[in-house]
Amino acid sequence: MRTITTTEDLAGFCAEAAEHDYVTVDTEFLRERTYYSKLCLIQLAMPGDTDDTAVLVDPLAGGLSLEPLYELFRDTSVVKVFHAARQDLEIFFVDAEVFPEPLFDTQVAAMVCGFGEQVGYETLVRRIAKKPLDKTSRFTDWSRRPLTDAQKTYALADVTHLRVIYEFLAARLEETERSRWVHEELQVLTTPATYIVEPREAWRRVKTRTSSPKFLAVVRELAAFREIYAQERNIPRNRVYKDDALVELASNKPKNTEELGRARLLLREARRGDIADGILAAVAAGVSCPADDMPRPDRSREKLQVNPALADLLRVLLKAKTESAGVAARLIAPASDLDAIAAGLRDVPALSGWRLEVFGEDALRLCDGRIALAAEGADVRIVPLD
């Protein structure tokens, strides 16, 4: 099991990998004690049926630069293959603002190929590669050195079996002419906005029981301060204060340290120093927020007049379409999209791109009364009415 610890060796491997059609990639990282993921290990494998074409790259080795890997990521002649790539891509984007191009995500491809919703790597290894997968090292501390042989074996398996899975799924997509579907789905993964957290928008992730703009103005300021503080110090946002404490602070609106000290849910460390000062300043800013700048959540869909009978028919149509196409239903249209369509909205993902071809066109025809649905044994048949 070869481990790369120098930039020179990494450059040599990447130069060799660039001669192939694809390379499989995975990472091991920790995030429990940091805001940004701490990259601990990178696994890479070139095409082949042996382990000698796979390597481990140790980013914790002193003096190692990942620039040769990033050059490989920029090489559009080599497909970069991941499974469930989002967190891996976030690491590379935060480190170097680079995305692998072209990208192939076997989890997305498996959903398009009928393997179910958010299918796990272990399932694909078992069903496609026909191999068992030892997951006992999954939750080990990847930052500790030296790595054990068990850790190395586990890590390499994440890219060696991935070769078989990729080749199988790529062939299936080519055969069914669905490669474009996967390409559409992956666009969001290679969009910088996916990984950039704007502090002023962080309030939208906080669950509250009220939509009062005055209350939300304080929530917004508290959430923004927490996000900035956590980012600058690279600590988890919950280490600053948790959501329930944030909501409590927005409700009580402390004006000074004495009132702040009465907060029941605030961590001890947040009752003094920079965090306490930041909280009080955020509360004051939220309280004095001008009315025209107060945040207002999007409640438009809550007032939709959903036709329940039509929504039920759309669910039946979706089930029929997903069964015939062999695509996970949730990938095409979640329940919220179906309700939106039944309420008359047309600006929904289910009515664009490849989803329009598979489901959307007939969904619109159903809404317009141009088709009907009929039961035919265990199947659902579409009956044209025009």
Tab-separated table of C-alpha atoms in Angstrom:
chain	number	residue	atom	x	y	z
A	1	MET	CA	0.000	0.000	0.000
A	2	ARG	CA	1.842	3.012	-1.339
A	3	THR	CA	1.557	6.310	0.547
A	4	ILE	CA	2.656	9.544	-1.133
A	5	THR	CA	4.210	12.133	1.178
A	6	THR	CA	6.123	14.400	-1.246
A	7	THR	CA	5.050	16.811	-3.965
A	8	GLU	CA	7.433	15.134	-6.398
A	9	ASP	CA	5.846	11.706	-5.945
A	10	LEU	CA	2.347	13.183	-6.201
A	11	ALA	CA	3.298	14.932	-9.442
A	12	GLY	CA	4.620	11.636	-10.813
A	13	PHE	CA	1.435	9.761	-10.008
A	14	CYS	CA	-0.794	12.523	-11.407
A	15	ALA	CA	1.238	12.629	-14.631
A	16	GLU	CA	0.699	8.879	-15.027
A	17	ALA	CA	-3.005	9.206	-14.191
A	18	ALA	CA	-3.359	11.890	-16.866
A	19	GLU	CA	-2.636	9.202	-19.478
A	20	HIS	CA	-5.867	7.395	-18.581
A	21	ASP	CA	-9.525	8.115	-19.279
A	22	TYR	CA	-10.453	8.426	-15.618
A	23	VAL	CA	-9.182	8.427	-12.041
A	24	THR	CA	-11.192	7.565	-8.926
A	25	VAL	CA	-10.951	9.876	-5.916
A	26	ASP	CA	-12.009	9.834	-2.273
A	27	THR	CA	-11.015	11.613	0.928
A	28	GLU	CA	-10.987	11.070	4.658
A	29	PHE	CA	-11.490	14.122	6.848
A	30	LEU	CA	-12.537	15.347	10.278
A	31	ARG	CA	-15.032	18.109	11.014
A	32	GLU	CA	-16.172	17.598	14.593
A	33	ARG	CA	-13.884	20.285	16.029
A	34	THR	CA	-13.588	22.726	13.101
A	35	TYR	CA	-15.784	24.901	10.883
A	36	TYR	CA	-14.021	23.750	7.723
A	37	SER	CA	-13.227	20.091	7.130
A	38	LYS	CA	-9.697	19.033	8.038
A	39	LEU	CA	-8.366	16.978	5.132
A	40	CYS	CA	-6.524	13.936	6.489
A	41	LEU	CA	-6.120	11.579	3.543
A	42	ILE	CA	-6.710	11.419	-0.220
A	43	GLN	CA	-7.167	8.149	-2.090
A	44	LEU	CA	-6.562	7.901	-5.835
A	45	ALA	CA	-6.753	4.994	-8.266
A	46	MET	CA	-6.122	4.628	-11.981
A	47	PRO	CA	-7.935	2.054	-14.149
A	48	GLY	CA	-6.887	-1.531	-13.543
A	49	ASP	CA	-7.859	-4.622	-11.623
A	50	THR	CA	-5.051	-4.579	-9.048
A	51	ASP	CA	-4.249	-2.442	-6.023
A	52	ASP	CA	-0.834	-1.371	-7.301
A	53	THR	CA	-2.440	1.376	-9.385
A	54	ALA	CA	-3.985	2.940	-6.268
A	55	VAL	CA	-2.240	5.256	-3.789
A	56	LEU	CA	-2.837	7.105	-0.565
A	57	VAL	CA	-1.821	10.763	-0.410
A	58	ASP	CA	-0.970	12.158	3.024
A	59	PRO	CA	-1.854	15.892	3.063
A	60	LEU	CA	-0.590	16.118	6.657
A	61	ALA	CA	2.964	15.367	5.527
A	62	GLY	CA	5.110	18.472	5.913
A	63	GLY	CA	5.945	20.267	2.680
A	64	LEU	CA	3.469	18.360	0.485
A	65	SER	CA	1.672	20.589	-2.051
A	66	LEU	CA	-1.596	19.407	-3.609
A	67	GLU	CA	-1.057	21.511	-6.740
A	68	PRO	CA	-0.218	18.440	-8.929
A	69	LEU	CA	-3.588	16.966	-7.952
A	70	TYR	CA	-5.328	20.233	-8.742
A	71	GLU	CA	-3.658	20.267	-12.150
A	72	LEU	CA	-5.107	16.816	-12.737
A	73	PHE	CA	-8.513	18.134	-11.641
A	74	ARG	CA	-8.218	20.864	-14.301
A	75	ASP	CA	-7.306	18.342	-17.021
A	76	THR	CA	-10.594	17.942	-18.904
A	77	SER	CA	-9.363	14.820	-20.738
A	78	VAL	CA	-9.553	12.774	-17.505
A	79	VAL	CA	-12.870	12.056	-15.778
A	80	LYS	CA	-12.673	12.426	-12.004
A	81	VAL	CA	-14.880	9.825	-10.329
A	82	PHE	CA	-16.273	10.275	-6.805
A	83	HIS	CA	-19.061	8.740	-4.772
A	84	ALA	CA	-21.300	11.259	-2.961
A	85	ALA	CA	-18.880	14.010	-3.910
A	86	ARG	CA	-20.327	17.068	-2.185
A	87	GLN	CA	-18.164	17.101	0.954
A	88	ASP	CA	-15.047	16.143	-0.988
A	89	LEU	CA	-15.606	18.976	-3.448
A	90	GLU	CA	-16.169	21.457	-0.647
A	91	ILE	CA	-12.740	20.615	0.774
A	92	PHE	CA	-10.981	21.240	-2.535
A	93	PHE	CA	-12.974	24.391	-3.284
A	94	VAL	CA	-12.231	25.907	0.133
A	95	ASP	CA	-8.544	25.009	-0.192
A	96	ALA	CA	-7.896	26.068	-3.783
A	97	GLU	CA	-11.181	27.177	-5.398
A	98	VAL	CA	-10.866	24.331	-7.874
A	99	PHE	CA	-13.451	21.802	-9.072
A	100	PRO	CA	-12.647	18.476	-10.760
A	101	GLU	CA	-13.643	18.674	-14.416
A	102	PRO	CA	-15.235	16.624	-15.810
A	103	LEU	CA	-16.879	15.159	-12.721
A	104	PHE	CA	-18.716	11.860	-12.318
A	105	ASP	CA	-20.595	11.040	-9.113
A	106	THR	CA	-21.534	7.373	-8.833
A	107	GLN	CA	-24.246	8.089	-6.252
A	108	VAL	CA	-26.078	10.407	-8.643
A	109	ALA	CA	-25.502	8.026	-11.556
A	110	ALA	CA	-26.846	5.106	-9.519
A	111	MET	CA	-30.046	7.030	-8.751
A	112	VAL	CA	-30.516	7.745	-12.446
A	113	CYS	CA	-29.871	4.076	-13.218
A	114	GLY	CA	-32.549	2.824	-10.827
A	115	PHE	CA	-30.540	1.837	-7.745
A	116	GLY	CA	-32.761	3.832	-5.390
A	117	GLU	CA	-32.471	7.122	-3.538
A	118	GLN	CA	-29.057	8.172	-2.176
A	119	VAL	CA	-27.683	4.657	-2.537
A	120	GLY	CA	-24.633	3.987	-0.360
A	121	TYR	CA	-21.191	2.986	-1.589
A	122	GLU	CA	-21.321	-0.309	0.290
A	123	THR	CA	-24.523	-1.238	-1.545
A	124	LEU	CA	-22.976	-0.525	-4.938
A	125	VAL	CA	-19.850	-2.509	-4.077
A	126	ARG	CA	-22.008	-5.464	-3.154
A	127	ARG	CA	-24.412	-5.229	-6.097
A	128	ILE	CA	-22.053	-4.173	-8.902
A	129	ALA	CA	-18.523	-5.148	-7.873
A	130	LYS	CA	-19.821	-8.290	-6.121
A	131	LYS	CA	-17.393	-7.747	-3.249
A	132	PRO	CA	-17.774	-7.451	0.526
A	133	LEU	CA	-16.705	-4.190	2.163
A	134	ASP	CA	-15.171	-3.949	5.623
A	135	LYS	CA	-16.423	-0.711	7.233
A	136	THR	CA	-14.893	-1.203	10.705
A	137	SER	CA	-12.402	1.657	10.194
A	138	ARG	CA	-15.039	4.136	9.061
A	139	PHE	CA	-15.150	6.214	12.243
A	140	THR	CA	-11.469	6.147	13.180
A	141	ASP	CA	-9.372	9.261	13.792
A	142	TRP	CA	-7.835	9.906	10.369
A	143	SER	CA	-5.608	12.681	11.693
A	144	ARG	CA	-3.490	10.363	13.848
A	145	ARG	CA	-0.229	9.025	12.493
A	146	PRO	CA	0.912	6.442	11.692
A	147	LEU	CA	-2.154	5.009	9.970
A	148	THR	CA	-2.799	1.346	10.662
A	149	ASP	CA	-2.872	-1.282	7.925
A	150	ALA	CA	-6.604	-1.684	8.580
A	151	GLN	CA	-7.163	2.042	7.946
A	152	LYS	CA	-5.121	1.942	4.756
A	153	THR	CA	-6.957	-1.133	3.470
A	154	TYR	CA	-10.309	0.472	4.206
A	155	ALA	CA	-9.310	3.738	2.548
A	156	LEU	CA	-8.001	2.105	-0.620
A	157	ALA	CA	-11.185	0.061	-0.997
A	158	ASP	CA	-13.068	3.327	-1.429
A	159	VAL	CA	-11.332	3.930	-4.762
A	160	THR	CA	-10.420	0.468	-6.040
A	161	HIS	CA	-14.008	-0.862	-6.104
A	162	LEU	CA	-15.114	2.511	-7.425
A	163	ARG	CA	-13.419	1.713	-10.732
A	164	VAL	CA	-15.734	-1.236	-11.402
A	165	ILE	CA	-18.768	0.747	-10.290
A	166	TYR	CA	-17.898	3.682	-12.532
A	167	GLU	CA	-17.323	1.554	-15.612
A	168	PHE	CA	-20.619	-0.285	-15.064
A	169	LEU	CA	-22.670	2.883	-14.509
A	170	ALA	CA	-21.007	4.811	-17.341
A	171	ALA	CA	-21.840	1.974	-19.729
A	172	ARG	CA	-25.435	1.837	-18.460
A	173	LEU	CA	-25.855	5.582	-18.937
A	174	GLU	CA	-24.438	5.399	-22.447
A	175	GLU	CA	-26.747	2.516	-23.288
A	176	THR	CA	-29.847	4.315	-21.969
A	177	GLU	CA	-28.741	7.728	-23.298
A	178	ARG	CA	-28.969	9.265	-19.830
A	179	SER	CA	-25.479	10.692	-19.447
A	180	ARG	CA	-26.929	14.169	-19.962
A	181	TRP	CA	-29.234	13.617	-16.974
A	182	VAL	CA	-26.272	13.044	-14.677
A	183	HIS	CA	-24.454	16.033	-16.145
A	184	GLU	CA	-27.445	18.259	-15.332
A	185	GLU	CA	-27.595	16.955	-11.766
A	186	LEU	CA	-23.905	17.622	-11.185
A	187	GLN	CA	-24.068	21.291	-12.161
A	188	VAL	CA	-24.974	22.324	-8.623
A	189	LEU	CA	-21.949	20.448	-7.227
A	190	THR	CA	-19.554	22.507	-9.322
A	191	THR	CA	-21.161	25.872	-8.545
A	192	PRO	CA	-19.231	28.014	-6.014
A	193	ALA	CA	-22.473	29.250	-4.416
A	194	THR	CA	-23.090	25.703	-3.197
A	195	TYR	CA	-20.151	25.989	-0.799
A	196	ILE	CA	-20.087	29.688	0.086
A	197	VAL	CA	-21.966	30.489	3.287
A	198	GLU	CA	-22.988	34.139	3.395
A	199	PRO	CA	-23.252	35.196	7.061
A	200	ARG	CA	-26.210	37.488	6.325
A	201	GLU	CA	-28.129	34.504	4.949
A	202	ALA	CA	-27.291	32.103	7.807
A	203	TRP	CA	-30.550	32.981	9.634
A	204	ARG	CA	-32.537	31.008	7.071
A	205	ARG	CA	-31.232	27.743	8.581
A	206	VAL	CA	-32.471	28.633	12.077
A	207	LYS	CA	-35.877	27.163	12.906
A	208	THR	CA	-38.173	29.568	14.715
A	209	ARG	CA	-41.824	29.523	15.710
A	210	THR	CA	-42.515	33.069	14.617
A	211	SER	CA	-42.134	34.928	11.346
A	212	SER	CA	-42.251	38.406	12.883
A	213	PRO	CA	-39.848	40.618	10.881
A	214	LYS	CA	-38.722	42.387	14.079
A	215	PHE	CA	-37.851	39.081	15.708
A	216	LEU	CA	-36.174	37.759	12.565
A	217	ALA	CA	-34.063	40.900	12.311
A	218	VAL	CA	-32.413	39.980	15.617
A	219	VAL	CA	-32.105	36.335	14.561
A	220	ARG	CA	-30.354	37.460	11.368
A	221	GLU	CA	-27.800	39.569	13.229
A	222	LEU	CA	-27.085	36.854	15.806
A	223	ALA	CA	-26.719	34.203	13.108
A	224	ALA	CA	-24.430	36.446	11.046
A	225	PHE	CA	-22.164	37.196	14.007
A	226	ARG	CA	-21.965	33.489	14.898
A	227	GLU	CA	-21.086	32.555	11.311
A	228	ILE	CA	-18.339	35.163	11.020
A	229	TYR	CA	-16.888	34.291	14.437
A	230	ALA	CA	-16.859	30.558	13.617
A	231	GLN	CA	-15.347	31.061	10.158
A	232	GLU	CA	-12.561	33.347	11.374
A	233	ARG	CA	-11.544	30.945	14.141
A	234	ASN	CA	-12.338	27.737	12.234
A	235	ILE	CA	-14.552	26.315	14.977
A	236	PRO	CA	-18.016	24.705	14.690
A	237	ARG	CA	-20.806	27.271	14.843
A	238	ASN	CA	-22.418	25.329	17.701
A	239	ARG	CA	-19.287	25.981	19.756
A	240	VAL	CA	-20.171	29.673	19.654
A	241	TYR	CA	-23.809	29.111	20.607
A	242	LYS	CA	-26.442	26.642	19.507
A	243	ASP	CA	-29.639	27.426	17.654
A	244	ASP	CA	-31.851	27.123	20.741
A	245	ALA	CA	-29.652	29.646	22.571
A	246	LEU	CA	-29.780	31.957	19.535
A	247	VAL	CA	-33.580	31.860	19.512
A	248	GLU	CA	-33.652	32.509	23.264
A	249	LEU	CA	-31.380	35.532	22.839
A	250	ALA	CA	-33.555	36.875	20.004
A	251	SER	CA	-36.605	36.534	22.238
A	252	ASN	CA	-35.097	38.129	25.361
A	253	LYS	CA	-32.946	40.739	23.573
A	254	PRO	CA	-30.375	41.315	26.350
A	255	LYS	CA	-29.060	44.880	26.541
A	256	ASN	CA	-26.060	44.334	28.823
A	257	THR	CA	-23.874	41.612	30.338
A	258	GLU	CA	-26.110	41.327	33.405
A	259	GLU	CA	-29.151	40.498	31.259
A	260	LEU	CA	-27.006	38.267	29.056
A	261	GLY	CA	-25.946	36.297	32.146
A	262	ARG	CA	-29.568	35.260	32.723
A	263	ALA	CA	-29.725	33.299	29.471
A	264	ARG	CA	-30.489	29.675	30.319
A	265	LEU	CA	-29.174	28.042	27.136
A	266	LEU	CA	-26.011	30.029	26.499
A	267	LEU	CA	-22.660	28.300	26.966
A	268	ARG	CA	-20.496	29.635	29.787
A	269	GLU	CA	-17.780	30.737	27.359
A	270	ALA	CA	-20.295	32.894	25.483
A	271	ARG	CA	-21.253	34.967	28.539
A	272	ARG	CA	-18.033	36.972	28.493
A	273	GLY	CA	-15.314	38.286	26.215
A	274	ASP	CA	-15.574	38.620	22.431
A	275	ILE	CA	-18.634	36.409	22.078
A	276	ALA	CA	-20.610	38.313	24.701
A	277	ASP	CA	-19.663	41.618	23.102
A	278	GLY	CA	-20.661	40.288	19.695
A	279	ILE	CA	-24.011	39.046	20.976
A	280	LEU	CA	-24.908	42.386	22.540
A	281	ALA	CA	-23.874	44.275	19.406
A	282	ALA	CA	-25.882	41.882	17.206
A	283	VAL	CA	-28.989	42.224	19.366
A	284	ALA	CA	-28.691	46.012	19.310
A	285	ALA	CA	-28.296	46.015	15.516
A	286	GLY	CA	-31.320	43.761	15.087
A	287	VAL	CA	-33.505	45.838	17.393
A	288	SER	CA	-32.622	49.060	15.561
A	289	CYS	CA	-33.021	47.543	12.086
A	290	PRO	CA	-35.097	49.770	9.760
A	291	ALA	CA	-38.460	48.319	8.809
A	292	ASP	CA	-37.618	48.168	5.094
A	293	ASP	CA	-34.479	46.096	5.811
A	294	MET	CA	-36.106	43.508	8.065
A	295	PRO	CA	-35.963	39.918	6.757
A	296	ARG	CA	-39.141	38.252	5.623
A	297	PRO	CA	-39.239	34.503	4.976
A	298	ASP	CA	-40.713	33.246	1.736
A	299	ARG	CA	-44.222	32.146	2.658
A	300	SER	CA	-45.553	32.089	-0.891
A	301	ARG	CA	-45.965	28.326	-1.062
A	302	GLU	CA	-47.775	28.192	2.267
A	303	LYS	CA	-50.689	30.106	0.723
A	304	LEU	CA	-50.977	27.928	-2.354
A	305	GLN	CA	-54.436	26.641	-3.171
A	306	VAL	CA	-53.501	23.023	-3.799
A	307	ASN	CA	-56.039	20.875	-5.629
A	308	PRO	CA	-55.779	17.711	-3.471
A	309	ALA	CA	-57.322	15.436	-6.084
A	310	LEU	CA	-54.914	16.654	-8.756
A	311	ALA	CA	-51.978	16.314	-6.341
A	312	ASP	CA	-52.964	12.676	-5.738
A	313	LEU	CA	-53.187	12.033	-9.473
A	314	LEU	CA	-49.717	13.558	-9.949
A	315	ARG	CA	-48.362	11.173	-7.328
A	316	VAL	CA	-49.856	8.237	-9.209
A	317	LEU	CA	-48.386	9.532	-12.459
A	318	LEU	CA	-44.975	9.979	-10.841
A	319	LYS	CA	-45.024	6.432	-9.489
A	320	ALA	CA	-45.884	5.088	-12.921
A	321	LYS	CA	-43.190	7.157	-14.614
A	322	THR	CA	-40.446	6.230	-12.146
A	323	GLU	CA	-41.268	2.541	-12.392
A	324	SER	CA	-41.142	2.583	-16.189
A	325	ALA	CA	-37.994	4.741	-16.305
A	326	GLY	CA	-36.236	3.004	-13.413
A	327	VAL	CA	-35.388	6.298	-11.701
A	328	ALA	CA	-35.729	7.183	-8.020
A	329	ALA	CA	-38.984	9.150	-7.535
A	330	ARG	CA	-37.409	11.683	-5.195
A	331	LEU	CA	-34.822	12.514	-7.820
A	332	ILE	CA	-37.592	13.590	-10.211
A	333	ALA	CA	-40.037	15.386	-7.931
A	334	PRO	CA	-40.401	15.683	-4.139
A	335	ALA	CA	-43.908	15.997	-2.691
A	336	SER	CA	-43.537	19.785	-2.453
A	337	ASP	CA	-43.033	20.032	-6.225
A	338	LEU	CA	-46.145	17.950	-6.877
A	339	ASP	CA	-48.221	20.178	-4.598
A	340	ALA	CA	-46.830	23.284	-6.307
A	341	ILE	CA	-47.759	21.928	-9.738
A	342	ALA	CA	-51.250	21.049	-8.469
A	343	ALA	CA	-51.575	24.634	-7.233
A	344	GLY	CA	-50.721	26.067	-10.640
A	345	LEU	CA	-47.024	26.874	-10.251
A	346	ARG	CA	-44.800	26.072	-13.198
A	347	ASP	CA	-41.398	27.311	-12.012
A	348	VAL	CA	-40.408	24.049	-10.326
A	349	PRO	CA	-37.454	21.714	-11.042
A	350	ALA	CA	-39.764	18.851	-12.024
A	351	LEU	CA	-40.839	20.870	-15.071
A	352	SER	CA	-37.384	21.548	-16.504
A	353	GLY	CA	-34.424	19.715	-18.004
A	354	TRP	CA	-34.501	15.949	-18.233
A	355	ARG	CA	-37.293	15.815	-15.643
A	356	LEU	CA	-39.590	17.561	-18.109
A	357	GLU	CA	-39.012	14.751	-20.588
A	358	VAL	CA	-39.502	11.931	-18.100
A	359	PHE	CA	-42.379	13.342	-16.043
A	360	GLY	CA	-43.079	17.044	-16.545
A	361	GLU	CA	-44.665	16.990	-19.992
A	362	ASP	CA	-47.265	14.400	-18.997
A	363	ALA	CA	-47.778	16.153	-15.656
A	364	LEU	CA	-48.725	19.337	-17.508
A	365	ARG	CA	-50.993	17.406	-19.844
A	366	LEU	CA	-52.686	15.855	-16.817
A	367	CYS	CA	-53.201	19.286	-15.264
A	368	ASP	CA	-54.696	20.561	-18.522
A	369	GLY	CA	-57.113	17.623	-18.789
A	370	ARG	CA	-55.474	16.277	-21.933
A	371	ILE	CA	-54.700	12.837	-20.473
A	372	ALA	CA	-56.304	10.517	-17.958
A	373	LEU	CA	-54.906	7.681	-15.860
A	374	ALA	CA	-56.324	4.181	-15.934
A	375	ALA	CA	-55.513	1.090	-13.908
A	376	GLU	CA	-54.493	-1.922	-15.941
A	377	GLY	CA	-53.805	-4.745	-13.556
A	378	ALA	CA	-50.900	-3.663	-11.370
A	379	ASP	CA	-49.869	-0.965	-13.861
A	380	VAL	CA	-51.066	2.567	-14.552
A	381	ARG	CA	-51.818	3.464	-18.163
A	382	ILE	CA	-51.904	6.958	-19.659
A	383	VAL	CA	-55.020	7.584	-21.736
A	384	PRO	CA	-54.894	10.505	-24.253
A	385	LEU	CA	-58.008	12.672	-24.262
A	386	ASP	CA	-57.130	15.019	-27.127
